[in-house]
Amino acid sequence: MSNAPQLHCSLKFLFALMQLKLWDKL
C-alpha cells in the first residue's frame, strides 16, 4: 500500500508526457 502515492505520481507524470506529445502534434 505504501507504493500507492508513488504510482499516482508516475501516472500524473505519464499523463503530462502524453499531453506534451499531443501538443507537439498540434
Short mmCIF file of C-alpha atoms in Angstrom, two decimals:
data_model
loop_
_atom_site.label_atom_id
_atom_site.label_comp_id
_atom_site.label_asym_id
_atom_site.label_seq_id
_atom_site.Cartn_x
_atom_site.Cartn_y
_atom_site.Cartn_z
CA MET A 1 0.00 0.00 0.00
CA SER A 2 2.98 2.30 0.54
CA ASN A 3 3.57 2.22 -3.22
CA ALA A 4 0.21 3.89 -3.92
CA PRO A 5 1.47 7.53 -3.75
CA GLN A 6 4.46 6.71 -5.95
CA LEU A 7 2.22 5.05 -8.53
CA HIS A 8 -0.08 8.08 -8.53
CA CYS A 9 2.89 10.39 -9.14
CA SER A 10 4.16 8.27 -12.03
CA LEU A 11 0.68 8.21 -13.55
CA LYS A 12 0.48 12.00 -13.40
CA PHE A 13 3.93 12.19 -14.98
CA LEU A 14 2.88 9.88 -17.82
CA PHE A 15 -0.28 11.92 -18.35
CA ALA A 16 1.78 15.12 -18.60
CA LEU A 17 4.10 13.45 -21.13
CA MET A 18 1.14 12.36 -23.25
CA GLN A 19 -0.26 15.90 -23.18
CA LEU A 20 3.10 17.29 -24.31
CA LYS A 21 3.20 14.82 -27.21
CA LEU A 22 -0.34 15.80 -28.20
CA TRP A 23 0.58 19.50 -28.12
CA ASP A 24 3.66 18.70 -30.24
CA LYS A 25 1.42 17.18 -32.92
CA LEU A 26 -0.71 20.32 -32.95
#
